[in-house]
XYZ file of C-alpha atoms in Angstrom:
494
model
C 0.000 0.000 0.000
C 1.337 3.452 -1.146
C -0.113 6.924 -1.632
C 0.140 9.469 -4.689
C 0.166 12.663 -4.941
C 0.176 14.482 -8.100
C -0.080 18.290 -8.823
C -0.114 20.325 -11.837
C -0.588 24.146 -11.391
C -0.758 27.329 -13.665
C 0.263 29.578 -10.652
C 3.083 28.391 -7.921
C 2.232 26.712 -4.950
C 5.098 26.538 -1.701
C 6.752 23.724 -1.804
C 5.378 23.979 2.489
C 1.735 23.907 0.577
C 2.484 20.453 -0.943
C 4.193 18.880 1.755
C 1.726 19.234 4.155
C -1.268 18.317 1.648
C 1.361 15.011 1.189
C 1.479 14.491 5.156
C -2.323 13.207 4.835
C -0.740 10.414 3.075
C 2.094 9.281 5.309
C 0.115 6.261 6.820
C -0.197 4.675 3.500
C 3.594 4.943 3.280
C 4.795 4.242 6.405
C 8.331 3.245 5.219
C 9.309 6.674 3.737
C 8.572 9.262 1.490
C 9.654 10.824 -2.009
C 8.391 13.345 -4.354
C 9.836 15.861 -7.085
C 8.753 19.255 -7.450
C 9.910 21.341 -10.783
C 8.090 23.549 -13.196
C 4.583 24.137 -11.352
C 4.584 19.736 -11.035
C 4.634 18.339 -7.587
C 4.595 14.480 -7.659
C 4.945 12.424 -4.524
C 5.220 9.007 -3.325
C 4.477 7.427 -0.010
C 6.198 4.050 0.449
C 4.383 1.150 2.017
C 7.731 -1.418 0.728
C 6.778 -5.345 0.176
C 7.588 -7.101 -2.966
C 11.457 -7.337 -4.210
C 14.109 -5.351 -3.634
C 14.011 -1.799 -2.465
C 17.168 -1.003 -5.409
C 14.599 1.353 -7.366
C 14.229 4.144 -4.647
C 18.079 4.432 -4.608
C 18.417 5.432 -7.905
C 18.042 8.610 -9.229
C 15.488 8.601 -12.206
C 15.418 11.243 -14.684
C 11.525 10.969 -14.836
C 9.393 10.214 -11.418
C 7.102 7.451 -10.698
C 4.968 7.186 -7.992
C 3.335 3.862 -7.417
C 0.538 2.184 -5.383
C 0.264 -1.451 -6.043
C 1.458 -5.148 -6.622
C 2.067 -6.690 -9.625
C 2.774 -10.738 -8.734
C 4.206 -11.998 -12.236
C 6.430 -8.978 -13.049
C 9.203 -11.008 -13.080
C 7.942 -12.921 -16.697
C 8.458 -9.438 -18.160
C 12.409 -9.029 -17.849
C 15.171 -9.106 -15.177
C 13.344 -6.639 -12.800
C 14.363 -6.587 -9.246
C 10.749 -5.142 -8.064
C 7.603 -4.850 -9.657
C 8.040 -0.778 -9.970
C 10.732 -1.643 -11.947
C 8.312 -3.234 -14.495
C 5.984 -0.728 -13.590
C 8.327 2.482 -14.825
C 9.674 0.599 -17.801
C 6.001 0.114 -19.018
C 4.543 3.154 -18.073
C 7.937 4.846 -20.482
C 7.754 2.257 -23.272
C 4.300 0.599 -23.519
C 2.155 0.747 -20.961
C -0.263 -1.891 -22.952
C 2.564 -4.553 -21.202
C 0.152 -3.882 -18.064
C -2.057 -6.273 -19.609
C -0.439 -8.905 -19.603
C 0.211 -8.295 -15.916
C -2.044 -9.013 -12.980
C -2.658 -7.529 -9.836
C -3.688 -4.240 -8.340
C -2.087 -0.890 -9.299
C -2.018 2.873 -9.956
C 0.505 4.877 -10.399
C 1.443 8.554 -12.064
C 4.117 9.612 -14.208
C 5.533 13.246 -15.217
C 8.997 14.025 -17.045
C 8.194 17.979 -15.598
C 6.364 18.724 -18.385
C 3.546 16.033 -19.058
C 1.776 13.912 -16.307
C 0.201 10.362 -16.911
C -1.728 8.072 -15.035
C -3.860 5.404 -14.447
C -5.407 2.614 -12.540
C -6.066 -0.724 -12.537
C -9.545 -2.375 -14.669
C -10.504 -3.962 -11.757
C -10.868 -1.266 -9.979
C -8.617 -1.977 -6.649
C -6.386 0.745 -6.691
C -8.133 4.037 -7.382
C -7.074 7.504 -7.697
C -9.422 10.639 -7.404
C -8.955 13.659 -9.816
C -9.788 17.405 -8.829
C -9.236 19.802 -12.218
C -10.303 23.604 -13.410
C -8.491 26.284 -14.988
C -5.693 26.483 -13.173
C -4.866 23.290 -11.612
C -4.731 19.521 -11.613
C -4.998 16.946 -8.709
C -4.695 13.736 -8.994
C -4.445 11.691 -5.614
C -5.121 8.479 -3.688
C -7.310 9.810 -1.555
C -9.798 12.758 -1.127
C -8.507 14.318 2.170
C -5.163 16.110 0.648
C -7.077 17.055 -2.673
C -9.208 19.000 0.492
C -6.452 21.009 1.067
C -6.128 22.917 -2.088
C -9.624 23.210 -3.073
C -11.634 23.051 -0.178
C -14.468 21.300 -2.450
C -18.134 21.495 -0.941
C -19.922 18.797 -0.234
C -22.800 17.857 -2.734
C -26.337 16.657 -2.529
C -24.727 12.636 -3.662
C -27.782 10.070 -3.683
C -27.852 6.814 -2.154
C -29.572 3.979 -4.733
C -28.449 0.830 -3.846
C -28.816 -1.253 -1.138
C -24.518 0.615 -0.359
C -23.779 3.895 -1.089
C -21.762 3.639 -4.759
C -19.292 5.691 -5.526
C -18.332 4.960 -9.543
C -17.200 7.704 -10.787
C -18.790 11.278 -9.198
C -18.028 11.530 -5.741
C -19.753 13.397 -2.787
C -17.527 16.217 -3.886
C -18.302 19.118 -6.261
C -15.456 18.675 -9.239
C -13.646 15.871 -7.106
C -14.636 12.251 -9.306
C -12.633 8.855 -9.222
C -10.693 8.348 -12.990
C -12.044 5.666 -15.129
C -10.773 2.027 -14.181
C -8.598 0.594 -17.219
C -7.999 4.102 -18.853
C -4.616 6.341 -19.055
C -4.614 9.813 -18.898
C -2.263 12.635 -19.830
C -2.669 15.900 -18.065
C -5.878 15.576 -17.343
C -7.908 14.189 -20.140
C -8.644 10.657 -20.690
C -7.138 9.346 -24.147
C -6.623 6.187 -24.296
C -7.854 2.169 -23.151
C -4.741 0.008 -21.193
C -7.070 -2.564 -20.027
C -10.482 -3.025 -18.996
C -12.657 -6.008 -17.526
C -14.946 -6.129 -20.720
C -12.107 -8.007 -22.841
C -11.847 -10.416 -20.218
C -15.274 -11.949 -21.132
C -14.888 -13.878 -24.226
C -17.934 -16.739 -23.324
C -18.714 -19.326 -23.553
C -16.487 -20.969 -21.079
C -16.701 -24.382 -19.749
C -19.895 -26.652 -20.445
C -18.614 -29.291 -17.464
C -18.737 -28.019 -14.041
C -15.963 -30.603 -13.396
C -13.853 -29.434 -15.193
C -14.514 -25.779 -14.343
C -13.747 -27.145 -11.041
C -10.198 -28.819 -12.023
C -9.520 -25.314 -13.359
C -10.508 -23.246 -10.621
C -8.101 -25.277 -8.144
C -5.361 -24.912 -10.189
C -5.746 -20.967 -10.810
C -6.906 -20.316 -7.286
C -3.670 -22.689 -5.733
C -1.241 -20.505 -8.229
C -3.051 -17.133 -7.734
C -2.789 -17.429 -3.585
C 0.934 -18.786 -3.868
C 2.080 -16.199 -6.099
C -0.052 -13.364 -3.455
C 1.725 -15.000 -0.675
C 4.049 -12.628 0.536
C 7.506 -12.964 2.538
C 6.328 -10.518 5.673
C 3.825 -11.872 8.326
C -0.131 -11.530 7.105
C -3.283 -11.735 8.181
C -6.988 -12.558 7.088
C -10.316 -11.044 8.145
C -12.065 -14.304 8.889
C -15.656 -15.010 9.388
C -16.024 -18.666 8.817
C -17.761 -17.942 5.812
C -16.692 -19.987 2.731
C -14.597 -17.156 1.185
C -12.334 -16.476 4.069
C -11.899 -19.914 4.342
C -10.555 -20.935 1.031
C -8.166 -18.681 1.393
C -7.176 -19.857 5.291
C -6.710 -23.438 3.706
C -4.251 -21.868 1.219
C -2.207 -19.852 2.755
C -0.409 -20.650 5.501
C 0.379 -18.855 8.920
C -2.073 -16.043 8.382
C -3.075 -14.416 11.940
C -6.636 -14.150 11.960
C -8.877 -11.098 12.976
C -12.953 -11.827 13.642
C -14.930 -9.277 14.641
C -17.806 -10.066 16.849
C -20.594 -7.388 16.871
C -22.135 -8.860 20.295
C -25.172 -10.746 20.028
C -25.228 -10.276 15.973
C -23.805 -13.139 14.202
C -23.747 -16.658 15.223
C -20.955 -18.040 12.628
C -18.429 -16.159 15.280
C -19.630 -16.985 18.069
C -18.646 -20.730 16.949
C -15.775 -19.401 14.867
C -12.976 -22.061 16.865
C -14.573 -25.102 15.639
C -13.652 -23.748 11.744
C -9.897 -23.386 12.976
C -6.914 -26.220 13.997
C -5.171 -25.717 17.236
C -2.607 -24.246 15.315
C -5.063 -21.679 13.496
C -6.810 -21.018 17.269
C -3.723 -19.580 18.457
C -3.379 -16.952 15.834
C -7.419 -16.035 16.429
C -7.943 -12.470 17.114
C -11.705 -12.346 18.307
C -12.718 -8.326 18.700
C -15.746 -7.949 20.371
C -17.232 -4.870 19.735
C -20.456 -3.307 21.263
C -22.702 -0.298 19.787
C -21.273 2.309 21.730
C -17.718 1.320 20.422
C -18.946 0.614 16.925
C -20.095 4.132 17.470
C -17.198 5.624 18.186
C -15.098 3.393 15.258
C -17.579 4.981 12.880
C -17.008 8.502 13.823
C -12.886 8.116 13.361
C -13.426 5.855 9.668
C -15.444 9.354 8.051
C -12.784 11.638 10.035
C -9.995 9.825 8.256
C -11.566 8.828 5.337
C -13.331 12.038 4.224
C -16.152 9.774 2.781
C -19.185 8.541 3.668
C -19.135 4.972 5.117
C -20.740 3.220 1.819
C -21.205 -0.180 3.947
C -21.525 -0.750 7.729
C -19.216 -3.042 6.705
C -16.637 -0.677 6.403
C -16.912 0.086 9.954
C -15.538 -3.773 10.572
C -13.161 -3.277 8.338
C -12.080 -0.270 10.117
C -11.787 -2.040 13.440
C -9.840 -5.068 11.829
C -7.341 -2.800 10.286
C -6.799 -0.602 13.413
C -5.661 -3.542 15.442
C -4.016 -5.670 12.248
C 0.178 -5.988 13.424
C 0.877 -7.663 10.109
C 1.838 -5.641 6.682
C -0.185 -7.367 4.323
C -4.394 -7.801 5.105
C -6.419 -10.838 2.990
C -10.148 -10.932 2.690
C -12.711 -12.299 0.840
C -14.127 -8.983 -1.394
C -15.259 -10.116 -4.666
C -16.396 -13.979 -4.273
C -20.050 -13.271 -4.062
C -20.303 -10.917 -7.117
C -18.078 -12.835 -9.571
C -19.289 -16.332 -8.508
C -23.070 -15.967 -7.796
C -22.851 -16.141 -3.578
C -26.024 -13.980 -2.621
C -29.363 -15.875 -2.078
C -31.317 -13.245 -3.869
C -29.843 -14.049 -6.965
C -31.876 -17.482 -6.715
C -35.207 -15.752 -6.731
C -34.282 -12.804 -9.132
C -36.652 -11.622 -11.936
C -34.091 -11.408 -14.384
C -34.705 -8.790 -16.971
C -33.227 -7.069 -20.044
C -34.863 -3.838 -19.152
C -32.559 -3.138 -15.941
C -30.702 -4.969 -13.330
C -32.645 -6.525 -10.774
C -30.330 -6.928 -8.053
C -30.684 -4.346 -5.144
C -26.739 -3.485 -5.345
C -26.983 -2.440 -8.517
C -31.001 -1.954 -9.377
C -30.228 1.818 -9.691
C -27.330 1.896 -12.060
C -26.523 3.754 -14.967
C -28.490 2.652 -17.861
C -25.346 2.884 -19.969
C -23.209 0.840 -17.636
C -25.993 -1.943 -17.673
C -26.360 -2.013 -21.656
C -22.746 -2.722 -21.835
C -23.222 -5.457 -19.191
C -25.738 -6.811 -21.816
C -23.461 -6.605 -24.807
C -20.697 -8.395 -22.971
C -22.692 -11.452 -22.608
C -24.744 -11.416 -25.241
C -28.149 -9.756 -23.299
C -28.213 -12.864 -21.119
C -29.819 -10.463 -18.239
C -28.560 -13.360 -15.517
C -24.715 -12.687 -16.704
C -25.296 -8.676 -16.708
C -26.817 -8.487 -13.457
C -23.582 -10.034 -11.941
C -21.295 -7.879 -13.563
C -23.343 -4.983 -12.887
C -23.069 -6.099 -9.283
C -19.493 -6.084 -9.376
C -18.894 -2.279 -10.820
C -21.025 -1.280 -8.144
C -20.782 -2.827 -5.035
C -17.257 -3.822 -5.167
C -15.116 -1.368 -7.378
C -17.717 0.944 -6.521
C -17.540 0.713 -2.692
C -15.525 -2.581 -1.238
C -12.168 -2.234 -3.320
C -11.963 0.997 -3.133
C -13.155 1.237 0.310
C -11.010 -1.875 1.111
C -7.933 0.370 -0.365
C -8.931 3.581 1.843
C -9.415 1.457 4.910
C -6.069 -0.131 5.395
C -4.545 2.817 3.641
C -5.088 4.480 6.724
C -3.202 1.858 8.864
C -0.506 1.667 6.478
C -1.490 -2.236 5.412
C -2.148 -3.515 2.355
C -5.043 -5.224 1.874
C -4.818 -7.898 -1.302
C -7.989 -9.361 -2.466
C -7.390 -12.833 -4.264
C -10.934 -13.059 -5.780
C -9.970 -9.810 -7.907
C -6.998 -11.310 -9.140
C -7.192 -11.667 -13.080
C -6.606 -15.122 -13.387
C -9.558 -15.693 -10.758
C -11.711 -12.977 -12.250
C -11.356 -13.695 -15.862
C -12.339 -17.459 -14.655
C -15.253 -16.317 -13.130
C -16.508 -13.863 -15.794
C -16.226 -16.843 -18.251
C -18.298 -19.384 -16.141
C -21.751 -20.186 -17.561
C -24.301 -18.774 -14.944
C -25.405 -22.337 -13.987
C -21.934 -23.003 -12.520
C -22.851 -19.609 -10.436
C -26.011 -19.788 -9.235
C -27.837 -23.302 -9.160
C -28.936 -25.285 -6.184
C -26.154 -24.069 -3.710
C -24.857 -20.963 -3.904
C -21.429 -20.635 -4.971
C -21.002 -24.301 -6.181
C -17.490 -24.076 -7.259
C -16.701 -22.484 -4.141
C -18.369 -24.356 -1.638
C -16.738 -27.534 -3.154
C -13.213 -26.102 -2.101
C -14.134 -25.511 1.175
C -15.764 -29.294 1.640
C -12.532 -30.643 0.865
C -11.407 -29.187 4.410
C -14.919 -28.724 6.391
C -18.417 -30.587 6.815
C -21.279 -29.151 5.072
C -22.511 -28.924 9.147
C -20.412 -25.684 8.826
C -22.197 -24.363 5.879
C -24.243 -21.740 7.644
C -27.157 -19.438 5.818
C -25.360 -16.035 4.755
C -26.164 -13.659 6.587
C -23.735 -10.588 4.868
C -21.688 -8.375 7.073
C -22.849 -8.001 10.347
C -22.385 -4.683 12.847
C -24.242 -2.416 14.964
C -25.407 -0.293 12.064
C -28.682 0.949 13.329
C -27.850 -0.272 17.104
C -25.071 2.405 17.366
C -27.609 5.669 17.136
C -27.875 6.432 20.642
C -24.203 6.638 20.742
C -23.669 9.239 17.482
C -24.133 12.847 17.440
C -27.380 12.334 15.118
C -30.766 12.087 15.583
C -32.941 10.493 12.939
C -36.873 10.070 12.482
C -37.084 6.446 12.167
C -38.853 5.095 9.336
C -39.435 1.726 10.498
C -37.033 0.043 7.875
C -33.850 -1.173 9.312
C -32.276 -0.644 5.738
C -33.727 2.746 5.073
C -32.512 3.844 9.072
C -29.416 2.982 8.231
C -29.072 5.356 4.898
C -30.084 7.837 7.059
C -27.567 7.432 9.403
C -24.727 7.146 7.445
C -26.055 10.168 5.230
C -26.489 12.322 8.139
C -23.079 11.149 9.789
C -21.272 12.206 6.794
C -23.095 15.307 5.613
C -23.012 16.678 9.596
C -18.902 16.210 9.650
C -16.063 18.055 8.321
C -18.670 20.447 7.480
């Protein structure tokens, strides 16, 4: 996990100015800093250091990268020591070699004169842009874009079952840059990658050999993800989390138990050897400290909490000693785990799903295209722009930003995810939810241990009496809860 910061200004700005706008990003490099500053162009990196050698940041470069990601087969590209190595010599001689690379990124470039940058398709690794006449942001994170425009908050709706954040943000002029797409000083202009050319269907018509496949991607994917520091999994005995438990070994585990609100963690020990029991981290959390978790993730943040999830994750990462966070973001949308999608009326005229019912209309045509307007297919991917690269990934990223770990998410990795777009939707959503899934995590545990999903869990509506709000109730636990977290934000940093 590392932060950018990039700046590109008519009029001069203190070098003081930049620096402390930077200092909002030092947790996400707690290792050390570096930027360049010439002709009106700030450009800053902080360092979060993990894969390879750290040879790169001694040399002196005639052009600057700054870099925010992991790319875990850079070394089938060339005799490069890290993966920013691969990263610079793309970015300066094709970046279209990012394709054939997987794993999260985003990065910006600038020779003093032009700036580039980019993030990854799959929307992991975002960065937020802030332009007008006379300058150009371009940053990891909202809070030090704050500090040179002071952008007002807008009136930003909430559709979807979570609070989606594609491309506006609650921001006036502040919007996240198009997954997949590079741009030069400010202007979008051309396609690297994007997750539509990963769906070439149909895939496989055998679900045991869809199977076969997925073990051998998934076993390759979480050994190459494996990294040499100590890490750690959010676990919640669910079938994702687990998977990647059985895969990866000597992960410290952090639960969190909302009291009284999930009953998967309250037997979470008999998922775990005696081994895995002593590495459990059970936080128990009530609703006045799930208040008070809240308050600090929109503080930090500068966004709205999008999912009471986040609040979880927020607690998780706060107490997380490793460097490097697993979890389980992605599974549900790519391979079919939520119940609703059982009893769905599937329809070309929209998506149907409540994560993504109130989409863009353009978004969900192109869903259609890609899989030839099967409405089943669409929904799914129209699920995944929205609820995870619209909210979990890039809330994930924010998160654990903020604690200076970085979170990898092995269900977004592009072997995994082209896998899954390619699946026919019977090997998604049948019977059993899941099915390839839940087959990998039999081969360890009983179906006994199969429990009804339940989603994430926390003291969403619970926490009121504790938060500076007061809201008329409306009787709806769901519709409470957008009220909350609409009010929380809107009320702070105000």
């Amino acid at each position: 996990m590392c932060g950018i910061l990039l700046v590109k200004s008519r009029d001069h700005i203190s070098v003081e100015k930049h620096l402390a706008a930077f200092a909002k990003l030092q947790s996400r490099g707690p290792d050390f800093a570096r930027y360049q500053y010439r002709n009106n162009i700030f450009i800053g990196q902080a360092v979060l250091h993990i894969t390879g050698t750290a040879d790169y940041y001694h040399i002196q470069h005639q052009n600057f990268l700054a870099y925010n990601g992991e790319i875990y087969n850079y070394q089938e590209f060339g005799p490069f020591k890290n993966d920013i190595e691969f990263v610079h010599h793309a970015v300066e001689n094709d970046p279209e070699l990012l394709t054939q690379s997987w794993g999260p990124w985003a990065w910006a470039w600038s020779n003093g004169h032009t700036v580039l940058y980019a993030s990854d398709p799959q929307g992991e690794r975002c960065l937020y842009q802030y332009q007008d006449d006379s300058i150009l942001i371009v940053c990891s994170e909202i809070a030090p874009i704050l500090e040179y425009v002071g952008a007002a908050k807008t009136d930003f709706p909430y559709l979807n079952k979570l609070w989606t954040i594609t491309d506006a943000t609650p921001y006036a002029g502040i919007v996240k840059i198009a997954a997949g797409q590079l741009y030069q000083d400010g202007h979008n202009v051309k396609n690297i990658d994007n997750i539509w050319s990963w769906i070439t269907p149909p895939g496989h018509t055998n679900i045991d050999e869809a199977y076969e496949e997925f073990q051998s991607v998934w076993k390759e994917v979480t050994a190459s993800m494996t990294p040499a520091c100590p890490a750690a999994l959010t676990y919640s005995g669910g079938l994702d989390s687990s998977i990647i438990l059985s895969h990866i070994d000597n992960l410290e585990l952090y639960t969190v138990n909302n009291t009284g609100k999930d009953p998967i963690v309250d037997c979470i020990q008999e998922f775990l050897t005696a081994d895995e029991q002593t590495r459990l981290h059970e936080l128990v959390v009530d609703p006045k400290e799930w208040a008070r978790d809240f308050e600090q993730l929109i503080d930090r943040t500068c966004l709205p909490a999008q999912s009471w999830s986040h609040v979880g994750q927020w607690i998780v990462n706060k107490t997380c000693q490793q460097r490097v966070l697993f979890s389980g973001i992605g599974a549900d949308e790519l391979f079919g785990g939520y119940d609703v999608y059982q009893t769905l009326e599937y329809t070309v005229a929209g998506s149907a799903s409540p994560y993504s019912k109130y989409g863009s209309s353009s978004t969900w045509q192109r869903c259609l295209d890609a899989y030839n307007n099967d409405p089943r297919q669409a929904t799914l991917l129209m699920d995944y722009l929205y609820q995870v690269a619209g909210c979990d990934a890039s809330g994930a990223d924010v998160i654990s930003g903020a604690w200076g770990i970085e979170p990898r998410n092995p269900f977004l990795a592009k072997p995994i995810m082209k896998l899954a777009l390619n699946l026919p939707f019977e090997f998604k959503v049948n019977t059993v939810s899941k099915p390839l899934i839940r087959r990998m995590f039999l081969e360890r545990w009983s179906e006994s241990l199969i429990f009804p999903k339940k989603g994430f869990t926390g003291h969403a509506n619970d926490s009121l009496p504790y938060l500076p709000i007061t809201i008329a109730s409306t009787g709806n636990r769901h519709a409470d809860w957008k009220l909350i977290s609409q009010q929380m934000f809107y009320d702070r940093n105000s």
